[in-house]
């Protein structure tokens, strides 16, 4: 990754001259923005996880991706099992409330289907790496990792002395994904994006990235104000795709509830390579996506 | 169980009893969340539950199935971003109690949730990893560990230090400059362990009903220190069991 600080690509409308997001289909958005070998972050903290976009990445057979995510849960288990990932930058890899991620484990323990290189952090470290990226800074400072074995295995965890007090603190470099993908509740036709509920690290991950794709439950003429909402203005987002239910089996507050049965079922589906491949074939690869 | 409750129920009740009313508690999903919600529904109605998904002061009327369950956002005093939870709320020491589990735990309360096996790059078992735990262990006022006691978990040396306990003994946390006081108590399905004030070594201080010292020793991978005045946990009360079972019934089908 380059150490120079660069601002994200911004789309300028040919018609109006205004900076704005492009409205695209999911397939077009993924095809336009993602390249093999890219550093890609799909964020969403339990809530608003962009599952449909992740599965479109699998359908388009992207390879050698460096996948970034605080909690590589079931969607990354699918991407890793499908062979899309070469490297994972993360802080907690499990099936939340259920147990282990079997495809992730198989890749780490047995290099199946391909070896997976790990860069491992804590949640606080990952969150601050995104904050530094969104802030246009080269690194973030936190009081973290002290007394743990993580710095021995992750070169991207260093110490720095406070220039004012001399206190030794931890430094982590900014995360600057090539593309960040998130899911949100609504966007308007100009591509302003509104999200609410548990909003995790999505805003920071979008602002840290060079390009971003936001899938939304619906595109509306006018965004109704919602308490506690987060708006990503059109000019901070590269592309928006309308994908109703695009967070399933996670959820979109106000639109759907979490499909806990699927998370439980995933434990069985993912445990065995053949069962997983059968599921992938039937539920992802054979699914036609709207153009 | 002849007493009418299970060892896991005793462990959860014992953990809930450790939570004082009016404190802020950083809660993970599973046993800590169950115990914290049991405490809130019994003796600690003003316990403030903080979930790393950004829900501060959540008051769920059922057990959440994940830390990002919608019921937590709906009932919270505030819903904030993940960077805010860690930077503004946890790091400065605003959270009194951190509640952690463990895949491995050693005599100084150091916790491993990363890998089993000596080789990090080629592990025997790859575990989920750190999540919020290292900074919870470092920055909460004190830590409560809840874990089932057996030889696989209670090991002489952890394969990987994910979250610091007392390091290699007295003075270790101070030398590292950790702000929180570290693990105050370890609650298991067999009893309660607390760090010795002089040696920092986890010492058996309390047995759950029906459990013997020999049984706890047999489930511990080091020579276990036992307090001179060993106490015994009061049995779970009818009220504790009724509330706990009502809570558990709200998350049917979950594996653990």
Short mmCIF file of C-alpha atoms in Angstrom, two decimals:
data_model
loop_
_atom_site.label_atom_id
_atom_site.label_comp_id
_atom_site.label_asym_id
_atom_site.label_seq_id
_atom_site.Cartn_x
_atom_site.Cartn_y
_atom_site.Cartn_z
CA UNK A 1 0.00 0.00 0.00
CA UNK A 2 1.27 3.47 -0.83
CA UNK A 3 2.12 5.67 2.13
CA UNK A 4 1.00 8.84 0.35
CA UNK A 5 -2.41 10.10 1.37
CA UNK A 6 -4.82 10.28 -1.53
CA UNK A 7 -8.47 11.20 -1.56
CA UNK A 8 -10.95 8.71 -3.00
CA UNK A 9 -11.98 8.77 -6.63
CA UNK A 10 -15.02 10.93 -7.01
CA UNK A 11 -17.48 10.60 -9.87
CA UNK A 12 -18.43 13.80 -11.62
CA UNK A 13 -21.72 13.66 -13.48
CA UNK A 14 -21.24 14.40 -17.20
CA UNK A 15 -24.68 16.03 -17.42
CA UNK A 16 -24.71 18.28 -14.39
CA UNK A 17 -21.03 18.68 -13.58
CA UNK A 18 -21.92 17.85 -9.95
CA UNK A 19 -20.02 15.32 -7.95
CA UNK A 20 -22.27 12.32 -7.40
CA UNK A 21 -22.57 8.57 -7.04
CA UNK A 22 -23.51 6.45 -10.04
CA UNK A 23 -26.68 4.38 -9.78
CA UNK A 24 -25.82 0.88 -11.01
CA UNK A 25 -27.03 -2.70 -10.91
CA UNK A 26 -25.26 -4.96 -8.41
CA UNK A 27 -23.54 -6.91 -11.20
CA UNK A 28 -22.39 -3.74 -12.92
CA UNK A 29 -21.19 -2.18 -9.66
CA UNK A 30 -19.04 -5.20 -8.81
CA UNK A 31 -17.77 -5.54 -12.41
CA UNK A 32 -16.85 -1.84 -12.62
CA UNK A 33 -15.18 -1.44 -9.24
CA UNK A 34 -13.46 -4.69 -8.31
CA UNK A 35 -10.30 -6.13 -9.85
CA UNK A 36 -8.49 -9.37 -9.03
CA UNK A 37 -5.85 -8.67 -6.39
CA UNK A 38 -7.69 -5.69 -4.91
CA UNK A 39 -7.87 -4.84 -1.23
CA UNK A 40 -11.60 -5.07 -0.52
CA UNK A 41 -13.53 -4.31 2.66
CA UNK A 42 -17.10 -5.52 3.16
CA UNK A 43 -18.25 -3.99 6.44
CA UNK A 44 -21.39 -4.11 8.57
CA UNK A 45 -21.27 -5.00 12.26
CA UNK A 46 -23.73 -7.94 12.49
CA UNK A 47 -26.31 -5.54 11.09
CA UNK A 48 -26.31 -4.40 7.39
CA UNK A 49 -23.76 -6.94 6.16
CA UNK A 50 -23.58 -6.76 2.33
CA UNK A 51 -24.19 -10.48 1.67
CA UNK A 52 -25.65 -10.04 -1.82
CA UNK A 53 -22.62 -8.05 -2.94
CA UNK A 54 -20.26 -10.66 -1.47
CA UNK A 55 -22.07 -13.39 -3.37
CA UNK A 56 -21.87 -11.35 -6.59
CA UNK A 57 -18.08 -11.16 -6.07
CA UNK A 58 -18.08 -14.97 -5.88
CA UNK A 59 -20.21 -15.21 -9.07
CA UNK A 60 -17.81 -12.93 -10.90
CA UNK A 61 -14.97 -15.22 -9.75
CA UNK A 62 -12.72 -12.51 -8.34
CA UNK A 63 -9.39 -13.92 -7.14
CA UNK A 64 -6.37 -13.04 -4.99
CA UNK A 65 -8.38 -10.50 -3.02
CA UNK A 66 -7.09 -9.11 0.24
CA UNK A 67 -10.28 -9.20 2.26
CA UNK A 68 -10.57 -6.69 5.09
CA UNK A 69 -13.22 -6.87 7.78
CA UNK A 70 -13.39 -6.56 11.57
CA UNK A 71 -15.55 -9.67 11.90
CA UNK A 72 -15.08 -12.00 8.94
CA UNK A 73 -18.26 -13.92 9.59
CA UNK A 74 -20.43 -16.02 7.30
CA UNK A 75 -20.05 -13.85 4.17
CA UNK A 76 -16.24 -14.10 4.35
CA UNK A 77 -16.53 -17.84 5.07
CA UNK A 78 -18.34 -18.04 1.72
CA UNK A 79 -15.77 -15.89 -0.12
CA UNK A 80 -12.83 -17.79 1.43
CA UNK A 81 -14.41 -21.19 0.69
CA UNK A 82 -15.07 -20.10 -2.90
CA UNK A 83 -11.37 -19.34 -3.35
CA UNK A 84 -11.65 -15.55 -3.81
CA UNK A 85 -9.23 -14.59 -1.03
CA UNK A 86 -5.46 -14.69 -0.78
CA UNK A 87 -5.13 -12.65 2.38
CA UNK A 88 -7.34 -11.64 5.30
CA UNK A 89 -6.97 -8.57 7.53
CA UNK A 90 -9.30 -9.01 10.49
CA UNK A 91 -9.88 -8.99 14.25
CA UNK A 92 -12.42 -11.77 15.00
CA UNK A 93 -13.34 -14.67 12.71
CA UNK A 94 -16.34 -16.61 13.93
CA UNK A 95 -20.01 -17.33 13.30
CA UNK A 96 -21.54 -14.89 15.82
CA UNK A 97 -23.58 -16.63 18.50
CA UNK A 98 -22.92 -20.03 16.89
CA UNK A 99 -19.23 -20.97 16.87
CA UNK A 100 -16.43 -21.37 14.37
CA UNK A 101 -16.16 -20.54 10.69
CA UNK A 102 -15.30 -23.86 9.10
CA UNK A 103 -14.23 -22.59 5.67
CA UNK A 104 -11.92 -20.03 7.33
CA UNK A 105 -10.49 -22.75 9.58
CA UNK A 106 -9.99 -25.13 6.65
CA UNK A 107 -8.12 -22.43 4.71
CA UNK A 108 -5.86 -21.59 7.68
CA UNK A 109 -5.26 -25.14 8.91
CA UNK A 110 -5.22 -26.99 5.55
CA UNK A 111 -4.78 -24.32 2.84
CA UNK A 112 -8.09 -25.35 1.24
CA UNK A 113 -9.08 -24.30 -1.41
CA UNK A 114 -6.07 -21.96 -1.41
CA UNK A 115 -3.68 -20.84 1.36
CA UNK A 116 -4.91 -17.86 3.32
CA UNK A 117 -2.42 -15.37 4.69
CA UNK A 118 -3.52 -13.63 7.90
CA UNK A 119 -2.96 -10.16 9.26
CA UNK A 120 -4.53 -10.19 12.67
CA UNK A 121 -5.60 -7.28 14.87
CA UNK A 122 -7.98 -6.42 17.69
CA UNK A 123 -11.30 -4.63 17.11
CA UNK A 124 -9.86 -1.42 18.55
CA UNK A 125 -6.89 -1.66 16.19
CA UNK A 126 -9.04 -2.29 13.11
CA UNK A 127 -11.51 0.47 13.98
CA UNK A 128 -8.66 2.93 14.40
CA UNK A 129 -7.00 1.83 11.15
CA UNK A 130 -10.22 2.78 9.33
CA UNK A 131 -10.44 6.05 11.27
CA UNK A 132 -6.91 6.96 10.14
CA UNK A 133 -7.82 6.08 6.56
CA UNK A 134 -10.99 8.16 6.69
CA UNK A 135 -9.06 11.04 8.30
CA UNK A 136 -6.39 11.08 5.61
CA UNK A 137 -3.71 10.30 8.19
CA UNK A 138 -0.95 7.72 7.76
CA UNK A 139 -1.55 6.00 11.09
CA UNK A 140 -3.65 5.92 14.23
CA UNK A 141 -2.62 5.94 17.88
CA UNK A 142 -4.32 3.89 20.57
CA UNK A 143 -3.69 2.33 23.93
CA UNK A 144 -3.95 -1.22 22.69
CA UNK A 145 -2.38 -4.66 22.25
CA UNK A 146 -0.18 -4.17 25.32
CA UNK A 147 0.84 -7.44 26.94
CA UNK A 148 -0.53 -9.57 24.09
CA UNK A 149 1.24 -11.78 21.54
CA UNK A 150 -0.43 -10.03 18.57
CA UNK A 151 2.47 -7.60 17.87
CA UNK A 152 4.87 -10.57 17.52
CA UNK A 153 2.91 -11.86 14.53
CA UNK A 154 1.62 -8.68 12.92
CA UNK A 155 4.25 -6.23 11.69
CA UNK A 156 1.57 -3.56 11.31
CA UNK A 157 1.46 -3.10 15.09
CA UNK A 158 4.27 -0.85 16.36
CA UNK A 159 4.88 1.39 19.36
CA UNK A 160 5.31 5.14 19.40
CA UNK A 161 6.25 7.55 22.20
CA UNK A 162 3.86 10.41 22.89
CA UNK A 163 5.79 13.60 21.95
CA UNK A 164 4.27 15.42 24.93
CA UNK A 165 4.41 12.92 27.80
CA UNK A 166 6.69 10.14 26.54
CA UNK A 167 4.00 7.52 27.21
CA UNK A 168 4.52 4.50 24.97
CA UNK A 169 1.44 3.92 22.83
CA UNK A 170 0.50 1.65 19.93
CA UNK A 171 0.50 2.82 16.32
CA UNK A 172 -1.32 1.07 13.49
CA UNK A 173 -1.21 2.15 9.83
CA UNK A 174 -4.24 3.57 8.04
CA UNK A 175 -6.39 1.11 6.12
CA UNK A 176 -7.03 2.32 2.58
CA UNK A 177 -9.08 -0.34 0.77
CA UNK A 178 -9.24 -0.17 -3.01
CA UNK A 179 -12.98 -0.72 -2.62
CA UNK A 180 -15.32 -0.73 0.38
CA UNK A 181 -18.74 -2.33 0.03
CA UNK A 182 -21.52 -1.67 2.55
CA UNK A 183 -25.29 -2.14 2.72
CA UNK A 184 -27.66 0.59 3.92
CA UNK A 185 -31.38 1.20 4.24
CA UNK A 186 -32.00 3.92 1.66
CA UNK A 187 -30.55 6.19 -0.97
CA UNK A 188 -32.12 8.93 -3.05
CA UNK A 189 -31.77 9.19 -6.83
CA UNK A 190 -28.73 11.42 -6.47
CA UNK A 191 -27.03 8.66 -4.47
CA UNK A 192 -27.14 10.18 -0.98
CA UNK A 193 -27.10 7.21 1.41
CA UNK A 194 -28.96 6.95 4.70
CA UNK A 195 -28.38 4.28 7.32
CA UNK A 196 -29.40 3.84 10.95
CA UNK A 197 -29.37 1.38 13.83
CA UNK A 198 -26.05 -0.32 14.52
CA UNK A 199 -23.74 1.39 12.05
CA UNK A 200 -20.48 -0.24 13.12
CA UNK A 201 -17.53 1.04 11.17
CA UNK A 202 -19.27 1.45 7.80
CA UNK A 203 -18.95 5.21 7.50
CA UNK A 204 -15.22 5.11 8.30
CA UNK A 205 -14.65 2.17 5.92
CA UNK A 206 -16.38 4.02 3.04
CA UNK A 207 -14.48 7.24 3.68
CA UNK A 208 -11.17 5.36 3.95
CA UNK A 209 -11.58 3.62 0.59
CA UNK A 210 -10.51 4.85 -2.82
CA UNK A 211 -13.86 3.70 -4.25
CA UNK A 212 -17.07 2.48 -2.68
CA UNK A 213 -20.17 0.52 -3.59
CA UNK A 214 -23.27 0.88 -1.41
CA UNK A 215 -26.15 -1.54 -1.83
CA UNK A 216 -29.47 -0.29 -0.42
CA UNK A 217 -32.87 -1.73 0.47
CA UNK A 218 -34.56 0.89 -1.66
CA UNK A 219 -33.96 3.99 -3.75
CA UNK A 220 -36.46 6.75 -2.94
CA UNK A 221 -37.27 10.19 -4.36
CA UNK A 222 -36.71 11.94 -1.03
CA UNK A 223 -34.89 10.76 2.09
CA UNK A 224 -37.14 11.12 5.14
CA UNK A 225 -35.19 12.32 8.17
CA UNK A 226 -34.62 9.50 10.69
CA UNK A 227 -33.30 9.95 14.24
CA UNK A 228 -29.70 8.87 14.60
CA UNK A 229 -29.30 8.48 10.88
CA UNK A 230 -25.95 8.54 9.13
CA UNK A 231 -25.94 10.15 5.72
CA UNK A 232 -23.11 9.55 3.34
CA UNK A 233 -23.47 12.35 0.81
CA UNK A 234 -23.65 11.35 -2.81
CA UNK A 235 -20.24 12.84 -3.55
CA UNK A 236 -18.54 10.61 -0.98
CA UNK A 237 -19.78 7.40 -2.61
CA UNK A 238 -18.75 5.93 -5.98
CA UNK A 239 -21.77 3.76 -6.82
CA UNK A 240 -25.15 2.82 -5.37
CA UNK A 241 -27.14 -0.29 -6.27
CA UNK A 242 -30.70 -1.09 -5.20
CA UNK A 243 -30.65 -4.61 -3.74
CA UNK A 244 -33.72 -5.30 -1.57
CA UNK A 245 -32.86 -7.94 1.03
CA UNK A 246 -29.17 -7.50 0.18
CA UNK A 247 -28.14 -7.99 3.81
CA UNK A 248 -29.84 -11.37 4.28
CA UNK A 249 -29.23 -13.42 6.49
CA UNK A 250 -28.10 -10.37 8.48
CA UNK A 251 -30.68 -7.61 8.65
CA UNK A 252 -31.59 -4.03 7.85
CA UNK A 253 -33.16 -2.24 10.83
CA UNK A 254 -36.67 -1.13 9.88
CA UNK A 255 -36.81 -3.52 6.91
CA UNK A 256 -35.99 -7.02 8.09
CA UNK A 257 -34.89 -9.13 11.07
CA UNK A 258 -31.80 -11.29 11.38
CA UNK A 259 -32.30 -14.83 10.04
CA UNK A 260 -30.80 -16.62 13.03
CA UNK A 261 -31.85 -20.00 11.63
CA UNK A 262 -29.55 -19.47 8.66
CA UNK A 263 -26.56 -18.69 10.90
CA UNK A 264 -27.26 -21.93 12.77
CA UNK A 265 -27.73 -23.89 9.52
CA UNK A 266 -24.43 -22.49 8.21
CA UNK A 267 -22.55 -24.48 10.85
CA UNK A 268 -23.71 -27.71 9.15
CA UNK A 269 -23.50 -26.45 5.56
CA UNK A 270 -19.93 -25.18 5.97
CA UNK A 271 -18.45 -28.01 8.04
CA UNK A 272 -17.91 -30.33 5.07
CA UNK A 273 -16.22 -29.29 1.79
CA UNK A 274 -18.67 -31.14 -0.48
CA UNK A 275 -21.76 -29.89 1.34
CA UNK A 276 -20.40 -26.37 1.12
CA UNK A 277 -19.67 -26.67 -2.60
CA UNK A 278 -23.14 -28.05 -3.23
CA UNK A 279 -24.65 -25.12 -1.36
CA UNK A 280 -22.46 -22.64 -3.24
CA UNK A 281 -23.43 -24.14 -6.59
CA UNK A 282 -27.15 -24.06 -5.83
CA UNK A 283 -27.52 -20.82 -3.86
CA UNK A 284 -24.86 -18.56 -5.33
CA UNK A 285 -23.34 -19.67 -8.63
CA UNK A 286 -26.60 -20.72 -10.30
CA UNK A 287 -28.48 -17.63 -9.18
CA UNK A 288 -29.21 -15.20 -11.99
CA UNK A 289 -28.55 -11.60 -11.09
CA UNK A 290 -30.67 -8.84 -12.54
CA UNK A 291 -28.69 -6.89 -15.14
CA UNK B 1 -29.09 -32.95 38.77
CA UNK B 2 -30.51 -33.96 42.11
CA UNK B 3 -30.52 -30.34 43.27
CA UNK B 4 -32.68 -29.41 40.30
CA UNK B 5 -30.13 -27.25 38.47
CA UNK B 6 -27.17 -27.83 36.15
CA UNK B 7 -23.49 -26.93 36.57
CA UNK B 8 -23.83 -24.38 33.75
CA UNK B 9 -26.79 -22.76 35.54
CA UNK B 10 -24.75 -22.56 38.76
CA UNK B 11 -21.88 -20.95 36.81
CA UNK B 12 -24.17 -18.37 35.21
CA UNK B 13 -25.85 -17.54 38.52
CA UNK B 14 -22.46 -17.21 40.25
CA UNK B 15 -21.29 -14.86 37.49
CA UNK B 16 -24.45 -12.76 37.71
CA UNK B 17 -24.00 -12.40 41.47
CA UNK B 18 -20.59 -10.79 40.86
CA UNK B 19 -22.19 -7.83 39.06
CA UNK B 20 -22.95 -4.85 41.26
CA UNK B 21 -25.91 -2.60 40.55
CA UNK B 22 -25.12 0.71 38.90
CA UNK B 23 -21.88 -0.31 37.21
CA UNK B 24 -21.17 -0.27 33.50
CA UNK B 25 -20.35 -3.70 32.14
CA UNK B 26 -18.79 -4.55 28.76
CA UNK B 27 -20.68 -7.65 27.65
CA UNK B 28 -19.86 -10.29 25.04
CA UNK B 29 -22.40 -12.69 23.61
CA UNK B 30 -23.01 -16.10 25.20
CA UNK B 31 -22.48 -16.70 28.92
CA UNK B 32 -21.47 -13.11 29.79
CA UNK B 33 -24.57 -11.72 28.11
CA UNK B 34 -26.80 -14.28 29.83
CA UNK B 35 -25.26 -13.58 33.24
CA UNK B 36 -25.44 -9.79 32.80
CA UNK B 37 -29.09 -9.94 31.76
CA UNK B 38 -29.85 -12.27 34.69
CA UNK B 39 -28.24 -9.75 37.06
CA UNK B 40 -30.24 -6.91 35.51
CA UNK B 41 -33.48 -8.87 35.94
CA UNK B 42 -32.73 -9.74 39.59
CA UNK B 43 -30.45 -7.80 41.97
CA UNK B 44 -28.92 -5.20 39.63
CA UNK B 45 -31.71 -3.39 37.75
CA UNK B 46 -29.41 -0.42 37.05
CA UNK B 47 -26.56 -2.42 35.55
CA UNK B 48 -25.45 -0.65 32.37
CA UNK B 49 -24.86 -3.12 29.55
CA UNK B 50 -22.38 -2.04 26.89
CA UNK B 51 -22.08 -4.13 23.73
CA UNK B 52 -19.17 -3.66 21.31
CA UNK B 53 -21.61 -3.20 18.43
CA UNK B 54 -22.12 0.31 19.81
CA UNK B 55 -25.17 -0.21 22.05
CA UNK B 56 -24.70 1.62 25.35
CA UNK B 57 -27.17 0.89 28.14
CA UNK B 58 -29.08 -1.83 26.29
CA UNK B 59 -32.14 -3.18 28.12
CA UNK B 60 -33.22 -6.22 26.09
CA UNK B 61 -36.37 -8.06 27.20
CA UNK B 62 -35.01 -11.26 25.65
CA UNK B 63 -31.51 -12.64 25.21
CA UNK B 64 -29.83 -11.20 22.13
CA UNK B 65 -28.57 -13.86 19.73
CA UNK B 66 -25.64 -11.76 18.64
CA UNK B 67 -23.94 -8.59 19.85
CA UNK B 68 -25.57 -6.80 16.93
CA UNK B 69 -29.13 -7.99 17.59
CA UNK B 70 -31.72 -5.32 16.76
CA UNK B 71 -33.25 -5.57 20.25
CA UNK B 72 -30.05 -4.05 21.67
CA UNK B 73 -30.24 -0.99 19.42
CA UNK B 74 -33.98 -0.58 20.06
CA UNK B 75 -33.54 -0.51 23.85
CA UNK B 76 -30.18 1.29 24.23
CA UNK B 77 -29.59 4.72 25.78
CA UNK B 78 -27.35 5.46 22.81
CA UNK B 79 -26.17 3.68 19.67
CA UNK B 80 -22.69 4.78 18.65
CA UNK B 81 -20.10 3.69 16.08
CA UNK B 82 -17.55 0.99 16.82
CA UNK B 83 -14.58 3.40 16.82
CA UNK B 84 -16.49 5.47 19.40
CA UNK B 85 -17.15 2.46 21.67
CA UNK B 86 -13.47 1.63 21.83
CA UNK B 87 -11.97 5.15 21.77
CA UNK B 88 -14.40 7.20 23.85
CA UNK B 89 -15.96 4.66 26.17
CA UNK B 90 -13.56 1.75 26.76
CA UNK B 91 -10.08 3.30 26.36
CA UNK B 92 -10.45 6.13 28.95
CA UNK B 93 -11.70 3.69 31.60
CA UNK B 94 -15.41 4.56 31.62
CA UNK B 95 -16.42 0.87 31.85
CA UNK B 96 -16.16 -0.68 35.31
CA UNK B 97 -16.33 -4.36 34.47
CA UNK B 98 -15.25 -6.41 31.46
CA UNK B 99 -16.66 -9.88 31.04
CA UNK B 100 -14.49 -12.36 29.12
CA UNK B 101 -14.49 -16.02 28.13
CA UNK B 102 -11.42 -18.09 27.25
CA UNK B 103 -10.33 -21.06 25.15
CA UNK B 104 -7.22 -21.36 27.33
CA UNK B 105 -6.44 -19.74 30.68
CA UNK B 106 -3.24 -19.96 32.76
CA UNK B 107 -2.51 -19.55 36.47
CA UNK B 108 -1.97 -15.80 36.03
CA UNK B 109 -5.27 -15.28 34.27
CA UNK B 110 -3.76 -14.76 30.82
CA UNK B 111 -6.30 -15.64 28.13
CA UNK B 112 -5.97 -17.29 24.73
CA UNK B 113 -8.74 -17.09 22.13
CA UNK B 114 -6.47 -17.04 19.05
CA UNK B 115 -4.81 -20.40 18.23
CA UNK B 116 -4.26 -23.78 19.86
CA UNK B 117 -0.79 -25.14 19.06
CA UNK B 118 2.72 -23.77 19.36
CA UNK B 119 2.99 -22.56 15.77
CA UNK B 120 0.87 -19.49 15.05
CA UNK B 121 1.23 -19.90 11.28
CA UNK B 122 0.40 -23.61 11.37
CA UNK B 123 -2.01 -24.04 14.28
CA UNK B 124 -3.69 -27.22 15.51
CA UNK B 125 -6.93 -25.26 15.92
CA UNK B 126 -7.63 -21.81 14.58
CA UNK B 127 -9.92 -19.94 17.01
CA UNK B 128 -11.89 -16.74 16.23
CA UNK B 129 -9.21 -14.37 17.57
CA UNK B 130 -9.09 -11.25 19.67
CA UNK B 131 -12.16 -9.17 18.85
CA UNK B 132 -12.49 -6.57 21.57
CA UNK B 133 -10.87 -8.69 24.29
CA UNK B 134 -7.27 -7.32 24.51
CA UNK B 135 -8.46 -3.79 25.20
CA UNK B 136 -11.32 -4.93 27.44
CA UNK B 137 -8.73 -6.85 29.52
CA UNK B 138 -6.44 -3.80 29.55
CA UNK B 139 -8.85 -0.91 30.11
CA UNK B 140 -11.93 -2.02 32.05
CA UNK B 141 -11.71 -1.28 35.79
CA UNK B 142 -11.65 -5.00 36.45
CA UNK B 143 -12.33 -8.23 34.58
CA UNK B 144 -14.54 -11.22 35.31
CA UNK B 145 -13.70 -14.40 33.41
CA UNK B 146 -16.38 -17.03 32.88
CA UNK B 147 -15.18 -20.38 31.59
CA UNK B 148 -15.82 -24.11 32.01
CA UNK B 149 -13.04 -25.76 33.98
CA UNK B 150 -11.20 -28.70 32.39
CA UNK B 151 -7.63 -29.74 31.52
CA UNK B 152 -7.90 -28.51 27.94
CA UNK B 153 -8.78 -24.97 29.05
CA UNK B 154 -6.93 -24.59 32.37
CA UNK B 155 -3.43 -24.99 31.05
CA UNK B 156 -0.01 -24.37 32.57
CA UNK B 157 0.92 -22.05 29.70
CA UNK B 158 -1.42 -20.53 27.15
CA UNK B 159 -0.30 -21.09 23.54
CA UNK B 160 -0.96 -17.43 22.71
CA UNK B 161 -1.65 -14.43 24.92
CA UNK B 162 -4.70 -12.77 23.37
CA UNK B 163 -5.65 -10.82 26.50
CA UNK B 164 -3.32 -10.03 29.36
CA UNK B 165 -4.08 -11.19 32.87
CA UNK B 166 -1.25 -10.81 35.39
CA UNK B 167 1.43 -11.68 32.80
CA UNK B 168 4.20 -13.55 34.59
CA UNK B 169 3.18 -12.46 38.07
CA UNK B 170 3.34 -9.53 40.50
CA UNK B 171 4.17 -6.14 39.00
CA UNK B 172 3.72 -7.27 35.40
CA UNK B 173 0.61 -5.18 34.65
CA UNK B 174 2.18 -2.13 36.27
CA UNK B 175 5.35 -2.50 34.19
CA UNK B 176 3.24 -2.66 31.02
CA UNK B 177 1.30 0.44 32.08
CA UNK B 178 -2.10 -1.25 31.82
CA UNK B 179 -4.80 0.98 33.27
CA UNK B 180 -7.32 -1.62 34.44
CA UNK B 181 -6.71 -3.84 37.46
CA UNK B 182 -7.09 -7.12 35.56
CA UNK B 183 -9.03 -10.31 36.34
CA UNK B 184 -10.66 -10.00 39.77
CA UNK B 185 -12.41 -13.34 39.64
CA UNK B 186 -12.72 -16.45 37.46
CA UNK B 187 -16.08 -18.21 37.65
CA UNK B 188 -16.26 -21.79 36.44
CA UNK B 189 -18.79 -24.63 36.48
CA UNK B 190 -16.94 -26.03 39.53
CA UNK B 191 -16.18 -23.00 41.65
CA UNK B 192 -14.57 -19.59 41.92
CA UNK B 193 -10.90 -18.62 41.61
CA UNK B 194 -9.37 -15.31 42.65
CA UNK B 195 -5.83 -13.96 42.28
CA UNK B 196 -3.73 -14.23 45.42
CA UNK B 197 -2.92 -10.65 46.54
CA UNK B 198 0.80 -11.46 46.90
CA UNK B 199 1.53 -13.91 44.07
CA UNK B 200 -1.24 -12.95 41.60
CA UNK B 201 -1.77 -16.70 41.11
CA UNK B 202 -5.36 -17.84 40.63
CA UNK B 203 -6.43 -19.53 43.86
CA UNK B 204 -9.52 -21.62 44.47
CA UNK B 205 -11.59 -19.64 46.96
CA UNK B 206 -15.07 -21.08 46.60
CA UNK B 207 -16.64 -24.39 45.59
CA UNK B 208 -20.05 -24.78 44.01
CA UNK B 209 -22.41 -27.14 45.89
CA UNK B 210 -21.48 -30.81 45.58
CA UNK B 211 -17.98 -30.15 44.12
CA UNK B 212 -14.80 -31.35 45.89
CA UNK B 213 -11.33 -29.78 45.87
CA UNK B 214 -9.95 -32.95 44.27
CA UNK B 215 -12.37 -32.61 41.40
CA UNK B 216 -11.28 -29.04 40.74
CA UNK B 217 -7.60 -30.05 40.98
CA UNK B 218 -8.20 -32.83 38.45
CA UNK B 219 -9.63 -30.25 36.04
CA UNK B 220 -6.68 -27.85 36.39
CA UNK B 221 -3.47 -28.16 34.36
CA UNK B 222 -1.19 -26.74 37.05
CA UNK B 223 -0.76 -27.31 40.75
CA UNK B 224 -3.77 -25.42 41.98
CA UNK B 225 -3.46 -23.17 45.02
CA UNK B 226 -6.39 -23.48 47.42
CA UNK B 227 -7.40 -20.78 49.90
CA UNK B 228 -7.18 -21.62 53.60
CA UNK B 229 -10.73 -20.45 54.11
CA UNK B 230 -12.61 -22.08 51.30
CA UNK B 231 -16.24 -21.03 51.00
CA UNK B 232 -19.17 -22.66 49.21
CA UNK B 233 -21.50 -20.95 46.76
CA UNK B 234 -25.11 -20.66 47.90
CA UNK B 235 -27.36 -22.75 45.68
CA UNK B 236 -29.22 -20.88 42.94
CA UNK B 237 -32.45 -19.47 44.35
CA UNK B 238 -35.87 -20.23 42.89
CA UNK B 239 -36.02 -16.66 41.60
CA UNK B 240 -32.60 -16.87 39.94
CA UNK B 241 -33.48 -20.15 38.25
CA UNK B 242 -36.90 -18.96 37.11
CA UNK B 243 -35.52 -15.78 35.57
CA UNK B 244 -32.53 -17.58 34.02
CA UNK B 245 -34.72 -20.25 32.41
CA UNK B 246 -37.15 -17.64 31.11
CA UNK B 247 -34.21 -15.81 29.53
CA UNK B 248 -32.76 -19.02 28.06
CA UNK B 249 -36.11 -19.94 26.55
CA UNK B 250 -35.96 -16.79 24.42
CA UNK B 251 -32.99 -18.09 22.44
CA UNK B 252 -34.13 -21.58 21.51
CA UNK B 253 -32.13 -23.40 18.88
CA UNK B 254 -28.84 -21.59 19.49
CA UNK B 255 -25.94 -24.00 19.69
CA UNK B 256 -24.16 -22.27 22.57
#
